[in-house]
Tab-separated table of C-alpha atoms (C1' of nucleotides) in Angstrom:
chain	number	residue	atom	x	y	z
A	64	UNK	CA	0.720	21.304	23.766
A	65	UNK	CA	3.741	21.901	21.673
A	66	UNK	CA	6.217	19.355	20.605
A	67	UNK	CA	8.811	18.604	23.182
A	68	UNK	CA	12.369	18.622	21.971
A	69	UNK	CA	13.618	15.120	21.394
A	70	UNK	CA	16.994	15.985	22.758
A	71	UNK	CA	18.927	18.676	24.481
A	72	UNK	CA	19.392	21.211	21.725
A	73	UNK	CA	21.718	23.316	23.810
A	74	UNK	CA	24.363	20.684	23.188
A	75	UNK	CA	25.894	20.622	19.756
A	76	UNK	CA	24.949	17.079	18.904
A	77	UNK	CA	26.434	15.307	15.987
A	78	UNK	CA	24.243	14.532	13.000
A	79	UNK	CA	24.753	12.643	9.806
A	80	UNK	CA	26.379	9.322	9.060
A	81	UNK	CA	27.536	7.212	11.923
A	82	UNK	CA	31.160	6.252	12.234
A	83	UNK	CA	32.232	2.684	13.031
A	84	UNK	CA	33.456	3.922	16.397
A	85	UNK	CA	30.067	5.338	17.260
A	86	UNK	CA	28.400	2.146	16.128
A	87	UNK	CA	30.710	0.139	18.338
A	88	UNK	CA	29.984	2.325	21.347
A	89	UNK	CA	26.269	1.947	20.835
A	90	UNK	CA	26.425	-1.801	20.309
A	91	UNK	CA	28.686	-2.255	23.323
A	92	UNK	CA	26.489	-0.208	25.605
A	93	UNK	CA	23.222	-1.865	24.573
A	94	UNK	CA	24.885	-5.242	24.756
A	95	UNK	CA	25.830	-4.589	28.366
A	96	UNK	CA	22.871	-2.602	29.660
A	97	UNK	CA	20.090	-2.708	27.142
A	98	UNK	CA	18.908	0.560	25.705
A	99	UNK	CA	16.711	1.671	28.611
A	100	UNK	CA	15.727	5.283	28.118
A	101	UNK	CA	16.881	6.384	24.715
A	102	UNK	CA	17.213	9.936	25.877
A	103	UNK	CA	19.594	8.963	28.629
A	104	UNK	CA	21.510	6.496	26.517
A	105	UNK	CA	23.809	8.813	24.534
A	106	UNK	CA	25.315	10.322	27.652
A	107	UNK	CA	25.735	6.964	29.328
A	108	UNK	CA	27.217	5.416	26.217
A	109	UNK	CA	29.555	8.332	25.602
A	110	UNK	CA	27.911	9.349	22.370
A	111	UNK	CA	27.405	12.917	21.252
A	112	UNK	CA	24.147	12.018	19.581
A	113	UNK	CA	20.490	12.624	20.147
A	114	UNK	CA	18.677	9.703	21.751
A	115	UNK	CA	16.363	9.514	18.831
A	116	UNK	CA	19.295	9.212	16.479
A	117	UNK	CA	20.648	6.371	18.597
A	118	UNK	CA	17.322	4.597	18.572
A	119	UNK	CA	17.058	4.864	14.803
A	120	UNK	CA	20.588	3.688	14.278
A	121	UNK	CA	19.983	0.702	16.517
A	122	UNK	CA	16.588	-0.304	15.242
A	123	UNK	CA	17.324	0.272	11.586
A	124	UNK	CA	20.888	-0.835	11.303
A	125	UNK	CA	22.738	-2.225	14.300
A	126	UNK	CA	20.189	-4.574	15.801
A	127	UNK	CA	21.668	-8.082	15.633
A	128	UNK	CA	18.561	-9.636	14.123
A	129	UNK	CA	18.466	-7.226	11.218
A	130	UNK	CA	18.138	-8.977	7.906
A	131	UNK	CA	19.770	-7.150	5.046
A	132	UNK	CA	19.894	-7.594	1.328
A	133	UNK	CA	17.349	-7.751	-1.406
A	134	UNK	CA	13.725	-8.423	-0.629
A	135	UNK	CA	12.517	-11.793	-1.791
A	136	UNK	CA	9.403	-12.206	-3.914
A	137	UNK	CA	7.672	-13.621	-0.869
A	138	UNK	CA	8.548	-10.562	1.169
A	139	UNK	CA	7.428	-8.251	-1.617
A	140	UNK	CA	4.141	-10.080	-1.844
A	141	UNK	CA	3.600	-9.803	1.898
A	142	UNK	CA	4.325	-6.098	1.855
A	143	UNK	CA	1.842	-5.493	-0.933
A	144	UNK	CA	-0.739	-7.619	0.825
A	145	UNK	CA	-0.310	-5.740	4.066
A	146	UNK	CA	-0.443	-2.413	2.332
A	147	UNK	CA	-3.639	-3.365	0.567
A	148	UNK	CA	-5.185	-4.193	3.915
A	149	UNK	CA	-3.763	-1.380	5.989
A	150	UNK	CA	-3.544	1.344	3.393
A	151	UNK	CA	-0.854	3.934	3.749
A	152	UNK	CA	-1.021	3.396	7.469
A	153	UNK	CA	0.781	0.151	6.955
A	154	UNK	CA	3.888	1.739	8.265
A	155	UNK	CA	2.168	2.823	11.420
A	156	UNK	CA	2.041	-0.889	12.103
A	157	UNK	CA	-0.838	-1.382	14.376
A	158	UNK	CA	0.914	-3.465	16.989
A	159	UNK	CA	-1.275	-6.489	16.484
A	160	UNK	CA	-0.590	-6.585	12.799
A	161	UNK	CA	3.019	-5.717	13.367
A	162	UNK	CA	3.561	-8.544	15.752
A	163	UNK	CA	1.576	-11.101	13.849
A	164	UNK	CA	2.338	-10.213	10.272
A	165	UNK	CA	5.604	-8.362	10.106
A	166	UNK	CA	7.558	-10.254	12.681
A	167	UNK	CA	6.194	-13.547	11.478
A	168	UNK	CA	6.470	-12.938	7.769
A	169	UNK	CA	9.241	-10.384	7.558
A	170	UNK	CA	11.559	-11.147	10.441
A	171	UNK	CA	14.509	-8.823	10.598
A	172	UNK	CA	13.077	-6.238	8.242
A	173	UNK	CA	12.697	-2.769	9.666
A	174	UNK	CA	9.854	-0.398	9.056
A	175	UNK	CA	12.268	2.023	7.458
A	176	UNK	CA	13.581	-0.619	5.117
A	177	UNK	CA	10.088	-1.679	4.143
A	178	UNK	CA	9.077	1.919	3.669
A	179	UNK	CA	12.044	2.598	1.429
A	180	UNK	CA	11.387	-0.556	-0.505
A	181	UNK	CA	7.795	0.484	-0.963
A	182	UNK	CA	8.679	3.963	-2.106
A	183	UNK	CA	11.457	2.968	-4.453
A	184	UNK	CA	10.246	-0.310	-5.906
A	185	UNK	CA	6.642	-1.202	-5.396
A	186	UNK	CA	5.233	2.286	-5.623
A	187	UNK	CA	6.984	2.797	-8.923
A	188	UNK	CA	5.732	-0.519	-10.200
A	189	UNK	CA	2.182	0.396	-9.281
A	190	UNK	CA	2.446	3.770	-10.971
A	191	UNK	CA	3.794	2.196	-14.132
A	192	UNK	CA	0.766	-0.051	-14.145
A	193	UNK	CA	-1.545	2.901	-13.755
A	194	UNK	CA	-2.541	1.848	-10.269
A	195	UNK	CA	-2.737	4.269	-7.406
A	196	UNK	CA	-0.170	3.027	-4.878
A	197	UNK	CA	-2.127	4.527	-2.016
A	198	UNK	CA	-5.524	3.079	-2.754
A	199	UNK	CA	-4.462	0.079	-4.859
A	200	UNK	CA	-7.083	1.156	-7.342
A	201	UNK	CA	-6.677	2.004	-10.994
A	202	UNK	CA	-6.190	5.670	-11.492
A	203	UNK	CA	-9.298	6.229	-13.581
A	204	UNK	CA	-12.026	8.808	-13.532
A	205	UNK	CA	-15.658	8.122	-14.341
A	206	UNK	CA	-15.303	8.949	-18.004
A	207	UNK	CA	-12.556	6.393	-18.282
A	208	UNK	CA	-14.753	4.041	-16.379
A	209	UNK	CA	-17.366	4.286	-19.080
A	210	UNK	CA	-14.803	3.032	-21.545
A	211	UNK	CA	-14.056	0.091	-19.355
A	212	UNK	CA	-14.507	-2.676	-21.913
A	213	UNK	CA	-12.005	-0.984	-24.201
A	214	UNK	CA	-9.687	-0.461	-21.284
A	215	UNK	CA	-9.982	-4.042	-20.203
A	216	UNK	CA	-9.166	-5.362	-23.602
A	217	UNK	CA	-6.604	-2.773	-24.536
A	218	UNK	CA	-3.814	-5.268	-24.129
A	219	UNK	CA	-2.809	-6.073	-27.679
A	220	UNK	CA	-1.983	-9.680	-26.868
A	221	UNK	CA	-4.889	-10.766	-24.742
A	222	UNK	CA	-4.462	-13.496	-22.224
A	223	UNK	CA	-0.893	-14.074	-21.243
A	224	UNK	CA	-1.091	-17.792	-21.542
A	225	UNK	CA	-2.183	-17.560	-25.136
A	226	UNK	CA	0.177	-14.838	-26.148
A	227	UNK	CA	2.721	-15.802	-28.742
A	228	UNK	CA	4.941	-13.221	-27.111
A	229	UNK	CA	4.717	-14.809	-23.691
A	230	UNK	CA	8.447	-14.876	-23.272
A	231	UNK	CA	8.905	-11.211	-23.904
A	232	UNK	CA	9.211	-9.613	-20.498
A	233	UNK	CA	8.201	-6.129	-21.519
A	234	UNK	CA	5.097	-7.304	-23.291
A	235	UNK	CA	4.369	-9.701	-20.492
A	236	UNK	CA	4.522	-6.922	-17.956
A	237	UNK	CA	2.103	-4.891	-19.994
A	238	UNK	CA	-0.264	-7.794	-20.240
A	239	UNK	CA	0.054	-8.522	-16.551
A	240	UNK	CA	-0.632	-4.921	-15.738
A	241	UNK	CA	-3.803	-5.093	-17.756
A	242	UNK	CA	-4.942	-8.188	-15.919
A	243	UNK	CA	-4.176	-6.638	-12.581
A	244	UNK	CA	-6.019	-3.528	-13.661
A	245	UNK	CA	-9.043	-5.645	-14.466
A	246	UNK	CA	-9.115	-7.037	-10.984
A	247	UNK	CA	-8.535	-3.669	-9.399
A	248	UNK	CA	-11.230	-2.098	-11.538
A	249	UNK	CA	-13.709	-4.631	-10.304
A	250	UNK	CA	-12.759	-3.886	-6.752
A	251	UNK	CA	-13.154	-0.221	-7.538
A	252	UNK	CA	-16.551	-0.885	-8.988
A	253	UNK	CA	-17.762	-2.662	-5.892
A	254	UNK	CA	-16.602	0.169	-3.713
A	255	UNK	CA	-18.244	2.700	-5.967
A	256	UNK	CA	-21.477	0.779	-5.709
A	257	UNK	CA	-21.269	0.780	-1.991
A	258	UNK	CA	-20.722	4.509	-1.771
A	259	UNK	CA	-23.218	5.586	-4.423
A	260	UNK	CA	-26.433	7.401	-3.603
A	261	UNK	CA	-29.168	5.156	-2.351
A	262	UNK	CA	-31.667	4.561	-5.096
A	263	UNK	CA	-35.153	3.218	-4.496
A	264	UNK	CA	-35.569	-0.320	-5.613
A	265	UNK	CA	-36.718	-0.367	-9.203
A	266	UNK	CA	-36.035	-3.907	-10.060
A	267	UNK	CA	-37.211	-6.788	-7.966
A	268	UNK	CA	-34.545	-8.867	-9.502
A	269	UNK	CA	-31.609	-7.074	-8.113
A	270	UNK	CA	-33.562	-6.026	-5.099
A	271	UNK	CA	-34.299	-9.558	-4.198
A	272	UNK	CA	-30.659	-10.302	-4.562
A	273	UNK	CA	-29.795	-7.704	-2.049
A	274	UNK	CA	-28.470	-4.962	-4.260
A	275	UNK	CA	-31.405	-2.650	-3.967
A	276	UNK	CA	-29.466	0.070	-2.231
A	277	UNK	CA	-27.209	0.369	-5.227
A	278	UNK	CA	-27.556	2.313	-8.447
A	279	UNK	CA	-29.527	0.398	-10.973
A	280	UNK	CA	-26.800	-0.177	-13.516
A	281	UNK	CA	-24.675	-1.579	-10.756
A	282	UNK	CA	-27.597	-3.570	-9.490
A	283	UNK	CA	-27.808	-5.126	-12.891
A	284	UNK	CA	-24.149	-5.915	-12.957
A	285	UNK	CA	-24.337	-7.505	-9.555
A	286	UNK	CA	-27.600	-9.276	-10.277
A	287	UNK	CA	-26.178	-10.864	-13.354
A	288	UNK	CA	-22.972	-11.670	-11.616
A	289	UNK	CA	-24.821	-13.360	-8.825
A	290	UNK	CA	-27.175	-15.233	-11.049
A	291	UNK	CA	-24.334	-16.479	-13.164
A	292	UNK	CA	-22.781	-17.744	-10.016
A	293	UNK	CA	-25.738	-18.620	-7.825
A	294	UNK	CA	-24.958	-18.632	-4.177
A	295	UNK	CA	-21.286	-18.771	-4.830
A	296	UNK	CA	-18.606	-16.252	-4.617
A	297	UNK	CA	-15.260	-17.038	-6.099
A	298	UNK	CA	-13.553	-19.157	-3.514
A	299	UNK	CA	-10.063	-18.806	-4.810
A	300	UNK	CA	-8.220	-16.175	-6.707
A	301	UNK	CA	-8.086	-18.618	-9.567
A	302	UNK	CA	-11.841	-18.805	-9.698
A	303	UNK	CA	-12.093	-15.079	-9.408
A	304	UNK	CA	-9.627	-14.617	-12.198
A	305	UNK	CA	-11.539	-17.070	-14.337
A	306	UNK	CA	-14.671	-15.067	-13.818
A	307	UNK	CA	-12.915	-11.841	-14.556
A	308	UNK	CA	-11.337	-13.273	-17.670
A	309	UNK	CA	-14.679	-14.408	-18.982
A	310	UNK	CA	-16.176	-11.061	-18.031
A	311	UNK	CA	-19.406	-12.014	-19.696
A	312	UNK	CA	-21.609	-10.949	-16.814
A	313	UNK	CA	-19.534	-7.903	-16.179
A	314	UNK	CA	-19.727	-6.709	-19.741
A	315	UNK	CA	-23.458	-7.275	-19.814
A	316	UNK	CA	-23.872	-4.893	-16.932
A	317	UNK	CA	-21.445	-2.448	-18.400
A	318	UNK	CA	-23.291	-2.321	-21.668
A	319	UNK	CA	-26.216	-0.988	-19.742
A	320	UNK	CA	-24.071	1.196	-17.604
A	321	UNK	CA	-22.412	2.760	-20.611
A	322	UNK	CA	-25.748	3.984	-21.871
A	323	UNK	CA	-26.182	6.247	-18.897
A	324	UNK	CA	-25.286	9.872	-18.534
A	325	UNK	CA	-23.338	11.000	-15.527
A	326	UNK	CA	-26.596	12.266	-14.119
A	327	UNK	CA	-28.089	8.845	-14.467
A	328	UNK	CA	-25.221	7.368	-12.614
A	329	UNK	CA	-25.802	9.683	-9.701
A	330	UNK	CA	-29.555	9.476	-9.693
A	331	UNK	CA	-31.565	7.255	-11.950
A	332	UNK	CA	-34.830	7.235	-10.102
A	333	UNK	CA	-36.753	7.502	-13.360
A	334	UNK	CA	-34.580	5.122	-15.201
A	335	UNK	CA	-36.133	2.276	-17.074
A	336	UNK	CA	-33.395	-0.090	-16.199
A	337	UNK	CA	-35.389	-1.805	-13.566
A	338	UNK	CA	-38.176	-2.268	-16.014
A	339	UNK	CA	-35.855	-3.513	-18.688
A	340	UNK	CA	-34.167	-6.064	-16.620
A	341	UNK	CA	-37.480	-7.380	-15.442
A	342	UNK	CA	-39.023	-7.392	-18.865
A	343	UNK	CA	-36.195	-8.747	-20.889
A	344	UNK	CA	-34.809	-11.100	-18.347
A	345	UNK	CA	-31.954	-11.949	-20.676
A	346	UNK	CA	-29.998	-13.604	-17.988
A	347	UNK	CA	-28.279	-16.819	-18.892
A	348	UNK	CA	-30.272	-20.011	-18.652
A	349	UNK	CA	-27.596	-21.760	-16.735
A	350	UNK	CA	-29.000	-20.834	-13.340
A	351	UNK	CA	-32.134	-21.676	-11.490
A	352	UNK	CA	-33.099	-18.195	-10.559
A	353	UNK	CA	-35.640	-16.516	-12.763
A	354	UNK	CA	-37.742	-13.399	-12.833
A	355	UNK	CA	-40.491	-15.227	-11.048
A	356	UNK	CA	-38.461	-16.690	-8.324
A	357	UNK	CA	-37.282	-15.067	-5.241
A	358	UNK	CA	-33.832	-16.296	-4.486
A	359	UNK	CA	-33.661	-18.063	-1.209
A	360	UNK	CA	-30.488	-16.459	-0.009
A	361	UNK	CA	-30.957	-13.555	2.297
A	362	UNK	CA	-29.861	-10.093	1.351
A	363	UNK	CA	-27.312	-10.187	4.096
A	364	UNK	CA	-25.859	-13.371	2.726
A	365	UNK	CA	-25.378	-11.810	-0.656
A	366	UNK	CA	-23.860	-8.679	0.718
A	367	UNK	CA	-21.493	-10.727	2.780
A	368	UNK	CA	-20.715	-13.006	-0.085
A	369	UNK	CA	-19.738	-10.100	-2.292
A	370	UNK	CA	-17.519	-8.480	0.263
A	371	UNK	CA	-16.091	-11.674	1.604
A	372	UNK	CA	-15.004	-12.517	-1.891
A	373	UNK	CA	-13.022	-9.359	-2.121
A	374	UNK	CA	-11.715	-9.675	1.364
A	375	UNK	CA	-10.639	-13.154	0.593
A	376	UNK	CA	-9.127	-12.023	-2.624
A	377	UNK	CA	-7.086	-9.374	-0.862
A	378	UNK	CA	-6.093	-11.741	1.872
A	379	UNK	CA	-5.431	-14.666	-0.345
A	380	UNK	CA	-1.775	-15.325	0.121
A	381	UNK	CA	-1.928	-18.618	-1.640
A	382	UNK	CA	-2.556	-17.087	-5.007
A	383	UNK	CA	0.710	-18.002	-6.614
A	384	UNK	CA	-0.339	-17.267	-10.131
A	385	UNK	CA	-1.548	-13.816	-9.307
A	386	UNK	CA	1.536	-12.840	-7.393
A	387	UNK	CA	3.918	-14.456	-9.761
A	388	UNK	CA	2.435	-12.419	-12.542
A	389	UNK	CA	2.633	-9.248	-10.538
A	390	UNK	CA	6.128	-9.783	-9.275
A	391	UNK	CA	7.400	-10.690	-12.702
B	90	DA	C1'	35.689	9.075	-20.776
B	91	DA	C1'	32.867	12.515	-18.930
B	92	DA	C1'	28.570	14.472	-17.830
B	93	DA	C1'	23.903	13.895	-16.816
B	94	DT	C1'	20.391	11.404	-14.906
B	95	DA	C1'	18.260	7.932	-12.108
B	96	DC	C1'	18.260	5.159	-8.228
B	97	DT	C1'	19.041	3.596	-3.431
B	98	DC	C1'	18.795	3.930	1.321
B	99	DA	C1'	20.531	5.710	5.822
B	100	DA	C1'	19.311	9.352	8.439
B	101	DC	C1'	16.699	13.160	9.889
B	102	DC	C1'	12.546	16.107	10.911
B	103	DG	C1'	8.132	17.159	12.483
B	104	DC	C1'	4.067	15.502	14.112
B	105	DC	C1'	1.303	12.500	16.762
B	106	DC	C1'	-0.046	9.394	20.456
B	107	DG	C1'	0.160	6.878	24.812
B	108	DT	C1'	1.451	7.040	29.460
B	109	DG	C1'	2.185	8.528	33.940
B	110	DA	C1'	2.778	12.165	37.368
C	52	DG	C1'	-7.853	17.678	33.072
C	53	DT	C1'	-3.180	19.229	32.103
C	54	DC	C1'	1.397	18.687	31.137
C	55	DA	C1'	5.937	16.572	30.154
C	56	DC	C1'	8.087	12.965	28.274
C	57	DG	C1'	9.291	8.872	25.509
C	58	DG	C1'	8.692	6.615	21.543
C	59	DG	C1'	6.927	5.695	16.910
C	60	DC	C1'	5.517	6.853	12.175
C	61	DG	C1'	5.191	9.215	7.538
C	62	DG	C1'	7.513	12.063	4.727
C	63	DT	C1'	11.669	13.940	3.094
C	64	DT	C1'	16.572	14.783	2.313
C	65	DG	C1'	20.980	14.123	0.509
C	66	DA	C1'	25.181	11.499	-0.253
C	67	DG	C1'	26.810	7.678	-2.614
C	68	DT	C1'	26.292	4.566	-6.486
C	69	DA	C1'	24.679	2.861	-10.885
C	70	DT	C1'	23.146	3.600	-15.378
C	71	DT	C1'	22.439	6.137	-19.498
C	72	DT	C1'	23.562	9.555	-22.876
DNA sequence: AAAATACTCAACCGCCCGTGA
DNA sequence: GTCACGGGCGGTTGAGTATTT
């Protein structure tokens, strides 16, 4: 079925900017009768416009509850949050999300306005930070991934709070971008683990922890992460950030990961990693779990814990520090 | 001061989907 | 099941404005 014309193209309908007179006609008519059928409206309202054009003009500009002006930090944060959850489809505004999130959090903002704001402001900001605005992931390939520790610490001034240049906005932005990239890289890593080829369990350690369907290097990362934080996922963004900033467990896994060829990453069935992690068992002494113990948590619990953490992280609207840093 | 460039945002286009006859 | 229609969304355009050179 072909596309039906949105309006009677035999008529020479006006296009382009609306005049105040046209606006007035539209407002008057809708004020008296409501918009009803948009296709019928132009004729009834005495407008030489396509119904679609009238609808757009009304919904994006003339509606009385339209809120204009600059987006607040809160609104920007909400938009980014929603986009991270909904992906690029955020503008399709699944009605549930639209009604609950947009109307509640962004009353008076139109989809077009949000879209423009995304394209002109946030998208640019993401790109400057080296983050893919569509996926919210760092724009890195696997080879860059192997240099992750260098990437993570490439910020010349380290942690923002300890930077002597903390008041310099440009430097601050760079540092913030690095921190955001760290978080996004971790998210990327988890997703990569989840989509990697299924590898037979070669290490009872990680297997027992529920990561046995992941590549071994990733199993090791996750095993160490879990054992460093037994039975607990970061409950707040602050905790998560603290873990990311320490990065001790993450680096430990990466050190092993870095030693692999691309082939190993895809398929490491013969890898000795499982053996190594069992044999060396160099995991920190601060946790109860050991090579000889089978953790009591179920695999499902661990899987859920890992993903809930990220879900919570994405959803966490109370993370002032995170958003303040980003928005600055 | 003028030209070039970048940015903003209202408006449009084409496609898609849901609905009802 | 098919078709016509209404409405909505993502992507894009282009005029106006701001900033930089």
